[in-house]
Amino acid sequence: MEGINKTAGIEFFFRPFSPDPKVQMVIFVAFLAMYLTSLGGNATIALTVHINHSLHTPMYFFLANLALLEILYTSSIAPLALANLLSMGKTPISVTGCGTQMFFFVFLGGADCVLLAVMAYDRFIAICYPLRYTLIMSWSLCVELMVGSLVLGFLLSLPLTILIFHLPFCHKNEIYHFYCDMPAVMRLACADTRVHQTALYVISFMVLSLPLSLISVSYVFIVAAILRIRSTEGRHRAFSTCSSHIAVVLLQYGCTSFIYLSPSSSYSPEMGRVVSVVYTFITPILNPLIYSMRNKELKDALKKTLRKF
């Protein structure tokens, strides 16, 4: 109780990227541009899938939901990060606010990772069992898989957030980051965090390694099936529908694994902050670009939708 009482009145602040206001302003403009681009790109993907009936298939259903998740995921971080850039790190956040941001970041990020595994399963069924695809990937199963992704993200996020915010935070209140990231917040605790670091590692392993294993196994079977396709056009089409997903997976899992699956002794606050920019701002921009460039059907639907406005 004493630790909780110590923590109750504390407000956290985020360390500026630079002590120079001009540099901070340049970073603010870059972050704002990335955030608005991410919102615009992902909203366009979701709207295009919704408007075009030809895209009302399981693959595009999952893609539209991934775009919506990316919008919420980035929006849980960007507004406060932008406010802090403008105020040179003087915008405070309460312990409750920090916990709320951490919960939604882990919840949406976890759901995002699980959904990427679901999308790999969808491609596996489409390519390996094309004649049974519509029977297996029914709309009820698609909705269940989507809801399951959200539920898993929620169940992994809630206990971890509660565990971390039962730590006492005594005097240090400057987070070496631009949002309430778990490793950065735990470094401020005035208590032993070994149990919390272990819990973070175990949950990160579950969120990252298990879905990535499922994705890898799916693509082993997918590649084997594609190589058996006799026509060059058929192989090219199959590869093009999968290559965009693989690119997104490598970006998302590569950066997050670097932060959350590295030993805590090797954690660098500076490097953690830089790498976090990739998966919080840059990856949500690249997702719609990668999918729209690599997928002819989506590209055509985008052109048709844009002509309507």
XYZ file of C-alpha atoms in Angstrom, residues 24-265:
242
model
C 11.999 19.641 -31.639
C 9.843 21.578 -34.106
C 11.358 19.713 -37.071
C 10.644 16.386 -35.324
C 7.109 17.591 -34.508
C 6.430 18.371 -38.185
C 7.842 14.947 -39.199
C 5.710 13.117 -36.591
C 2.592 15.087 -37.540
C 3.129 14.358 -41.244
C 3.622 10.635 -40.529
C 0.552 10.510 -38.281
C -1.722 12.250 -40.796
C -0.365 10.073 -43.636
C -1.012 6.964 -41.569
C -4.571 8.064 -40.760
C -5.280 8.960 -44.387
C -3.758 5.793 -45.858
C -5.395 3.340 -43.480
C -8.759 5.117 -43.587
C -8.619 4.970 -47.410
C -7.953 1.203 -47.316
C -10.835 0.579 -44.863
C -13.227 2.817 -46.838
C -12.265 1.250 -50.175
C -12.955 -2.259 -48.870
C -16.270 -1.103 -47.393
C -17.483 0.627 -50.583
C -16.410 -1.962 -53.185
C -18.517 -5.112 -53.048
C -15.899 -6.964 -55.101
C -13.590 -6.701 -52.062
C -16.085 -8.230 -49.636
C -13.981 -11.354 -49.185
C -12.213 -12.715 -46.082
C -8.769 -11.444 -47.204
C -9.968 -7.853 -47.555
C -12.145 -8.108 -44.452
C -9.002 -8.825 -42.417
C -7.059 -6.127 -44.285
C -9.728 -3.500 -43.506
C -9.697 -4.498 -39.839
C -5.891 -4.330 -39.809
C -6.149 -0.767 -41.178
C -8.635 0.185 -38.435
C -6.370 -1.341 -35.782
C -3.434 0.674 -37.143
C -5.479 3.902 -36.870
C -6.379 3.202 -33.223
C -2.858 1.938 -32.413
C -1.127 5.071 -33.718
C -3.782 7.349 -32.203
C -3.118 5.924 -28.738
C 0.410 7.388 -28.952
C 0.605 10.248 -31.457
C -1.488 13.039 -29.806
C 0.463 13.009 -26.532
C 3.789 12.598 -28.355
C 2.974 15.636 -30.529
C 1.929 17.714 -27.500
C 5.215 16.882 -25.761
C 7.260 17.793 -28.796
C 5.621 21.216 -28.857
C 6.005 21.784 -25.104
C 9.635 20.544 -24.942
C 8.595 17.655 -22.692
C 6.580 19.797 -20.270
C 3.183 18.152 -20.941
C 2.518 15.867 -17.937
C 0.648 12.571 -17.843
C -0.785 11.064 -14.665
C -0.022 7.525 -13.548
C -3.579 6.558 -14.552
C -3.165 8.208 -17.948
C 0.162 6.461 -18.496
C -1.362 3.109 -17.528
C -4.295 3.693 -19.891
C -1.971 4.528 -22.776
C 0.172 1.458 -22.053
C -2.924 -0.780 -21.895
C -4.251 0.353 -25.283
C -0.793 0.220 -26.875
C -0.248 -3.412 -25.774
C -3.889 -4.375 -26.447
C -3.982 -3.007 -29.991
C -0.397 -4.034 -30.784
C -1.073 -7.589 -29.544
C -4.301 -7.806 -31.555
C -2.377 -6.518 -34.583
C 0.218 -9.302 -34.268
C -2.436 -12.019 -33.841
C -4.395 -10.648 -36.816
C -1.294 -10.924 -39.024
C -1.168 -14.636 -38.103
C -4.878 -14.950 -38.960
C -4.188 -13.338 -42.349
C -1.424 -15.893 -42.998
C -3.903 -18.694 -42.194
C -6.367 -17.150 -44.656
C -3.707 -17.150 -47.410
C -2.771 -20.751 -46.496
C -6.372 -21.924 -47.000
C -6.794 -19.867 -50.207
C -3.668 -21.283 -51.860
C -3.477 -24.808 -50.434
C -7.223 -25.588 -50.404
C -8.741 -23.283 -53.066
C -11.788 -25.487 -53.771
C -12.742 -25.582 -50.084
C -11.844 -21.944 -49.346
C -15.363 -20.491 -49.230
C -16.544 -23.431 -47.143
C -13.722 -23.164 -44.584
C -13.390 -19.370 -44.416
C -17.055 -18.669 -43.712
C -18.081 -15.185 -42.555
C -18.884 -16.511 -39.095
C -15.339 -17.915 -38.783
C -13.843 -14.624 -40.034
C -15.733 -12.655 -37.381
C -14.744 -15.175 -34.696
C -11.066 -14.920 -35.698
C -11.236 -11.118 -35.633
C -12.933 -11.064 -32.227
C -10.460 -13.678 -30.998
C -7.542 -11.407 -31.994
C -9.049 -8.564 -29.941
C -9.803 -10.802 -26.946
C -6.258 -12.229 -26.913
C -4.792 -8.722 -27.116
C -7.019 -7.631 -24.205
C -6.204 -10.664 -22.032
C -2.464 -10.208 -22.548
C -2.508 -6.438 -22.003
C -4.637 -6.067 -18.869
C -2.648 -8.211 -16.369
C 0.704 -6.865 -17.589
C -0.416 -3.233 -17.251
C -1.847 -3.855 -13.772
C 1.358 -5.632 -12.702
C 3.620 -2.788 -13.863
C 1.508 -0.039 -12.296
C 1.553 -1.726 -8.904
C 5.231 -0.799 -8.792
C 6.159 2.204 -6.616
C 7.464 5.265 -8.493
C 9.134 7.479 -5.914
C 11.206 10.371 -7.202
C 12.216 9.815 -10.829
C 9.398 10.828 -13.135
C 11.030 11.543 -16.524
C 10.352 8.755 -19.018
C 13.136 8.375 -21.562
C 10.681 7.878 -24.410
C 7.851 9.613 -26.271
C 5.091 7.370 -24.853
C 4.536 5.067 -21.863
C 6.499 2.089 -23.134
C 6.880 -0.762 -20.647
C 10.695 -1.064 -20.450
C 11.073 2.730 -20.169
C 8.449 3.006 -17.382
C 9.882 0.073 -15.396
C 13.284 1.797 -15.301
C 11.700 4.509 -13.103
C 10.429 2.124 -10.430
C 12.076 2.218 -7.001
C 11.635 -1.541 -6.441
C 12.903 -4.854 -7.750
C 11.445 -5.326 -11.259
C 12.810 -8.789 -12.068
C 9.387 -10.430 -11.802
C 7.863 -7.699 -13.986
C 10.629 -8.014 -16.583
C 10.081 -11.781 -16.684
C 6.323 -11.282 -17.127
C 6.984 -8.761 -19.919
C 9.354 -11.168 -21.651
C 6.914 -14.116 -21.382
C 3.966 -12.091 -22.706
C 6.114 -10.552 -25.467
C 7.233 -14.064 -26.429
C 3.595 -15.190 -26.613
C 2.504 -12.132 -28.634
C 5.452 -12.223 -31.046
C 6.999 -15.688 -31.276
C 3.865 -17.850 -31.297
C 2.014 -15.963 -34.062
C 5.281 -15.662 -36.024
C 5.725 -19.449 -35.758
C 2.204 -19.969 -37.128
C 2.946 -17.511 -39.961
C 6.219 -19.303 -40.790
C 4.570 -22.750 -40.864
C 1.743 -21.379 -43.050
C 4.227 -19.975 -45.543
C 6.197 -23.217 -45.748
C 3.033 -24.917 -47.014
C 2.104 -21.891 -49.159
C 5.498 -21.815 -50.943
C 5.344 -25.582 -51.520
C 1.852 -25.203 -53.024
C 2.880 -22.243 -55.217
C 5.866 -24.130 -56.628
C 3.461 -26.865 -57.763
C 1.446 -24.368 -59.827
C 2.314 -24.972 -63.493
C 1.413 -21.615 -65.049
C 3.803 -18.693 -64.577
C 0.870 -16.285 -64.291
C -0.708 -18.394 -61.544
C 2.543 -18.502 -59.560
C 3.032 -14.745 -59.961
C -0.507 -13.990 -58.776
C -0.151 -16.256 -55.735
C 3.200 -14.730 -54.808
C 1.890 -11.163 -55.224
C -0.988 -11.742 -52.771
C 1.452 -13.102 -50.193
C 4.487 -10.839 -50.663
C 2.721 -7.749 -49.279
C 1.728 -9.657 -46.150
C 5.278 -10.990 -45.695
C 6.721 -7.464 -45.991
C 4.342 -6.151 -43.303
C 5.119 -9.111 -41.011
C 8.885 -8.566 -41.304
C 8.543 -4.866 -40.468
C 6.168 -5.354 -37.543
C 7.790 -8.382 -35.927
C 11.371 -7.364 -36.636
C 11.188 -4.026 -34.803
C 9.017 -5.154 -31.883
C 11.128 -8.287 -31.313
C 14.247 -6.110 -31.159
C 12.723 -4.145 -28.242
C 10.742 -6.721 -26.291
C 12.676 -9.968 -26.813
C 16.165 -8.540 -26.229
C 17.698 -9.130 -22.757
C 16.847 -6.290 -20.350
C 20.574 -5.800 -19.647
